[in-house]
Amino acid sequence: MVAQKAGTNRVILDTGWTALKGMLEYKAANVIVVPAMNTSRKCHECGAVEAANRRTRDDFTCLACGHAAHADLNAARNIRDKALGRLVAVDEASGIGASARRAAFALATSDP
Ligand SMILES: [Zn+2]
């Protein structure tokens, strides 16, 4: 019964993400979906991936280089970099041109 409930919960969660993605695609010109794997464990500064980097829900401190930041900000930067990597890869594969690369560079250099 527990496994069945977990499966039902997973379907509900998947439906929620699918609905959210549909709404974003309706409102935005481009939606880039990236895998979330290790985005909250990876140091944005040095790239080290370690579960212990995430000391609390909010605190990210890299054990390798000492970089410290709010955990959500560190993860958001990792997600942004993954999205920009996909954008540039699509641009190069399709031969669209440099406009996407310029947009990616502008986003990458606009850290607060
Ligand atoms: Zn680091």
PDB file of C-alpha atoms and ligand atoms in Angstrom:
ATOM      1  CA  MET A   1       0.000   0.000   0.000  1.00  0.00           C
ATOM      2  CA  VAL A   2       2.908   2.338   0.771  1.00  0.00           C
ATOM      3  CA  ALA A   3       4.492   1.695  -2.646  1.00  0.00           C
ATOM      4  CA  GLN A   4       1.148   2.299  -4.340  1.00  0.00           C
ATOM      5  CA  LYS A   5       0.741   5.608  -2.471  1.00  0.00           C
ATOM      6  CA  ALA A   6       4.296   6.638  -3.411  1.00  0.00           C
ATOM      7  CA  GLY A   7       3.498   5.873  -7.050  1.00  0.00           C
ATOM      8  CA  THR A   8       0.324   7.945  -6.876  1.00  0.00           C
ATOM      9  CA  ASN A   9       2.229  10.825  -5.299  1.00  0.00           C
ATOM     10  CA  ARG A  10       4.853  10.614  -8.039  1.00  0.00           C
ATOM     11  CA  VAL A  11       2.167  10.820 -10.740  1.00  0.00           C
ATOM     12  CA  ILE A  12       0.615  13.852  -9.036  1.00  0.00           C
ATOM     13  CA  LEU A  13       4.010  15.547  -8.807  1.00  0.00           C
ATOM     14  CA  ASP A  14       4.846  14.722 -12.431  1.00  0.00           C
ATOM     15  CA  THR A  15       1.486  16.127 -13.530  1.00  0.00           C
ATOM     16  CA  GLY A  16       2.218  19.318 -11.593  1.00  0.00           C
ATOM     17  CA  TRP A  17       5.580  19.785 -13.300  1.00  0.00           C
ATOM     18  CA  THR A  18       4.049  19.018 -16.701  1.00  0.00           C
ATOM     19  CA  ALA A  19       1.323  21.602 -16.119  1.00  0.00           C
ATOM     20  CA  LEU A  20       3.886  24.184 -14.968  1.00  0.00           C
ATOM     21  CA  LYS A  21       6.069  23.516 -18.035  1.00  0.00           C
ATOM     22  CA  GLY A  22       2.991  23.920 -20.267  1.00  0.00           C
ATOM     23  CA  MET A  23       2.129  27.262 -18.676  1.00  0.00           C
ATOM     24  CA  LEU A  24       5.723  28.507 -19.020  1.00  0.00           C
ATOM     25  CA  GLU A  25       5.869  27.460 -22.685  1.00  0.00           C
ATOM     26  CA  TYR A  26       2.591  29.311 -23.292  1.00  0.00           C
ATOM     27  CA  LYS A  27       3.857  32.533 -21.677  1.00  0.00           C
ATOM     28  CA  ALA A  28       7.561  32.498 -22.583  1.00  0.00           C
ATOM     29  CA  ALA A  29       9.236  32.454 -25.990  1.00  0.00           C
ATOM     30  CA  ASN A  30      11.754  29.804 -24.930  1.00  0.00           C
ATOM     31  CA  VAL A  31      11.797  27.329 -22.079  1.00  0.00           C
ATOM     32  CA  ILE A  32      14.978  25.374 -21.465  1.00  0.00           C
ATOM     33  CA  VAL A  33      14.516  22.292 -19.298  1.00  0.00           C
ATOM     34  CA  VAL A  34      17.620  21.140 -17.450  1.00  0.00           C
ATOM     35  CA  PRO A  35      18.172  18.095 -15.239  1.00  0.00           C
ATOM     36  CA  ALA A  36      18.295  19.096 -11.581  1.00  0.00           C
ATOM     37  CA  MET A  37      20.852  16.427 -10.651  1.00  0.00           C
ATOM     38  CA  ASN A  38      23.554  17.831  -8.312  1.00  0.00           C
ATOM     39  CA  THR A  39      22.568  21.478  -8.866  1.00  0.00           C
ATOM     40  CA  SER A  40      22.200  21.941  -5.101  1.00  0.00           C
ATOM     41  CA  ARG A  41      25.402  20.011  -4.277  1.00  0.00           C
ATOM     42  CA  LYS A  42      27.762  21.495  -6.900  1.00  0.00           C
ATOM     43  CA  CYS A  43      29.952  24.473  -6.038  1.00  0.00           C
ATOM     44  CA  HIS A  44      29.314  27.200  -8.580  1.00  0.00           C
ATOM     45  CA  GLU A  45      32.861  28.505  -8.176  1.00  0.00           C
ATOM     46  CA  CYS A  46      35.034  25.374  -8.483  1.00  0.00           C
ATOM     47  CA  GLY A  47      32.625  22.668  -9.683  1.00  0.00           C
ATOM     48  CA  ALA A  48      33.168  20.317  -6.743  1.00  0.00           C
ATOM     49  CA  VAL A  49      30.135  18.103  -6.095  1.00  0.00           C
ATOM     50  CA  GLU A  50      29.659  17.013  -2.490  1.00  0.00           C
ATOM     51  CA  ALA A  51      26.511  16.439  -0.445  1.00  0.00           C
ATOM     52  CA  ALA A  52      28.241  17.878   2.630  1.00  0.00           C
ATOM     53  CA  ASN A  53      28.631  21.233   0.850  1.00  0.00           C
ATOM     54  CA  ARG A  54      25.015  21.817   1.830  1.00  0.00           C
ATOM     55  CA  ARG A  55      25.323  22.254   5.594  1.00  0.00           C
ATOM     56  CA  THR A  56      21.761  23.409   6.196  1.00  0.00           C
ATOM     57  CA  ARG A  57      18.774  24.159   3.989  1.00  0.00           C
ATOM     58  CA  ASP A  58      20.065  27.693   3.352  1.00  0.00           C
ATOM     59  CA  ASP A  59      23.832  27.432   3.833  1.00  0.00           C
ATOM     60  CA  PHE A  60      26.153  26.288   1.052  1.00  0.00           C
ATOM     61  CA  THR A  61      29.855  26.146   1.895  1.00  0.00           C
ATOM     62  CA  CYS A  62      32.188  24.310  -0.470  1.00  0.00           C
ATOM     63  CA  LEU A  63      34.488  21.884   1.315  1.00  0.00           C
ATOM     64  CA  ALA A  64      36.989  22.084  -1.576  1.00  0.00           C
ATOM     65  CA  CYS A  65      37.423  25.840  -2.104  1.00  0.00           C
ATOM     66  CA  GLY A  66      35.554  27.513   0.769  1.00  0.00           C
ATOM     67  CA  HIS A  67      33.055  29.353  -1.459  1.00  0.00           C
ATOM     68  CA  ALA A  68      30.044  30.285   0.665  1.00  0.00           C
ATOM     69  CA  ALA A  69      26.647  31.461  -0.550  1.00  0.00           C
ATOM     70  CA  HIS A  70      22.953  31.060   0.074  1.00  0.00           C
ATOM     71  CA  ALA A  71      22.202  27.533  -1.123  1.00  0.00           C
ATOM     72  CA  ASP A  72      19.367  28.656  -3.399  1.00  0.00           C
ATOM     73  CA  LEU A  73      21.561  31.267  -5.108  1.00  0.00           C
ATOM     74  CA  ASN A  74      24.383  28.764  -5.647  1.00  0.00           C
ATOM     75  CA  ALA A  75      21.928  26.217  -7.105  1.00  0.00           C
ATOM     76  CA  ALA A  76      20.241  28.862  -9.282  1.00  0.00           C
ATOM     77  CA  ARG A  77      23.602  29.784 -10.807  1.00  0.00           C
ATOM     78  CA  ASN A  78      24.295  26.106 -11.550  1.00  0.00           C
ATOM     79  CA  ILE A  79      20.876  25.738 -13.187  1.00  0.00           C
ATOM     80  CA  ARG A  80      21.451  28.907 -15.231  1.00  0.00           C
ATOM     81  CA  ASP A  81      24.811  27.603 -16.436  1.00  0.00           C
ATOM     82  CA  LYS A  82      23.261  24.277 -17.455  1.00  0.00           C
ATOM     83  CA  ALA A  83      20.545  26.129 -19.384  1.00  0.00           C
ATOM     84  CA  LEU A  84      23.083  28.387 -21.090  1.00  0.00           C
ATOM     85  CA  GLY A  85      25.147  25.352 -22.039  1.00  0.00           C
ATOM     86  CA  ARG A  86      22.103  23.813 -23.710  1.00  0.00           C
ATOM     87  CA  LEU A  87      21.245  27.091 -25.449  1.00  0.00           C
ATOM     88  CA  VAL A  88      24.715  27.390 -26.962  1.00  0.00           C
ATOM     89  CA  ALA A  89      24.713  23.693 -27.918  1.00  0.00           C
ATOM     90  CA  VAL A  90      21.374  24.106 -29.736  1.00  0.00           C
ATOM     91  CA  ASP A  91      22.632  27.271 -31.414  1.00  0.00           C
ATOM     92  CA  GLU A  92      25.773  25.570 -32.701  1.00  0.00           C
ATOM     93  CA  ALA A  93      23.860  22.477 -33.838  1.00  0.00           C
ATOM     94  CA  SER A  94      21.242  24.472 -35.732  1.00  0.00           C
ATOM     95  CA  GLY A  95      23.624  27.092 -37.099  1.00  0.00           C
ATOM     96  CA  ILE A  96      21.187  29.863 -36.128  1.00  0.00           C
ATOM     97  CA  GLY A  97      23.979  32.338 -35.547  1.00  0.00           C
ATOM     98  CA  ALA A  98      25.538  34.421 -32.860  1.00  0.00           C
ATOM     99  CA  SER A  99      22.382  36.006 -31.411  1.00  0.00           C
ATOM    100  CA  ALA A 100      21.792  33.184 -28.937  1.00  0.00           C
ATOM    101  CA  ARG A 101      25.458  33.240 -27.925  1.00  0.00           C
ATOM    102  CA  ARG A 102      25.257  37.001 -27.277  1.00  0.00           C
ATOM    103  CA  ALA A 103      22.102  36.514 -25.180  1.00  0.00           C
ATOM    104  CA  ALA A 104      23.769  33.692 -23.258  1.00  0.00           C
ATOM    105  CA  PHE A 105      26.839  35.834 -22.619  1.00  0.00           C
ATOM    106  CA  ALA A 106      24.667  38.733 -21.416  1.00  0.00           C
ATOM    107  CA  LEU A 107      22.876  36.425 -18.984  1.00  0.00           C
ATOM    108  CA  ALA A 108      26.120  34.834 -17.800  1.00  0.00           C
ATOM    109  CA  THR A 109      27.690  38.188 -17.022  1.00  0.00           C
ATOM    110  CA  SER A 110      24.699  39.691 -15.235  1.00  0.00           C
ATOM    111  CA  ASP A 111      25.266  38.162 -11.807  1.00  0.00           C
ATOM    112  CA  PRO A 112      23.934  40.380  -9.023  1.00  0.00           C
TER     113      PRO A 112
HETATM  114 ZN    ZN B   1      34.175  25.174  -4.496  1.00  0.00          ZN
END
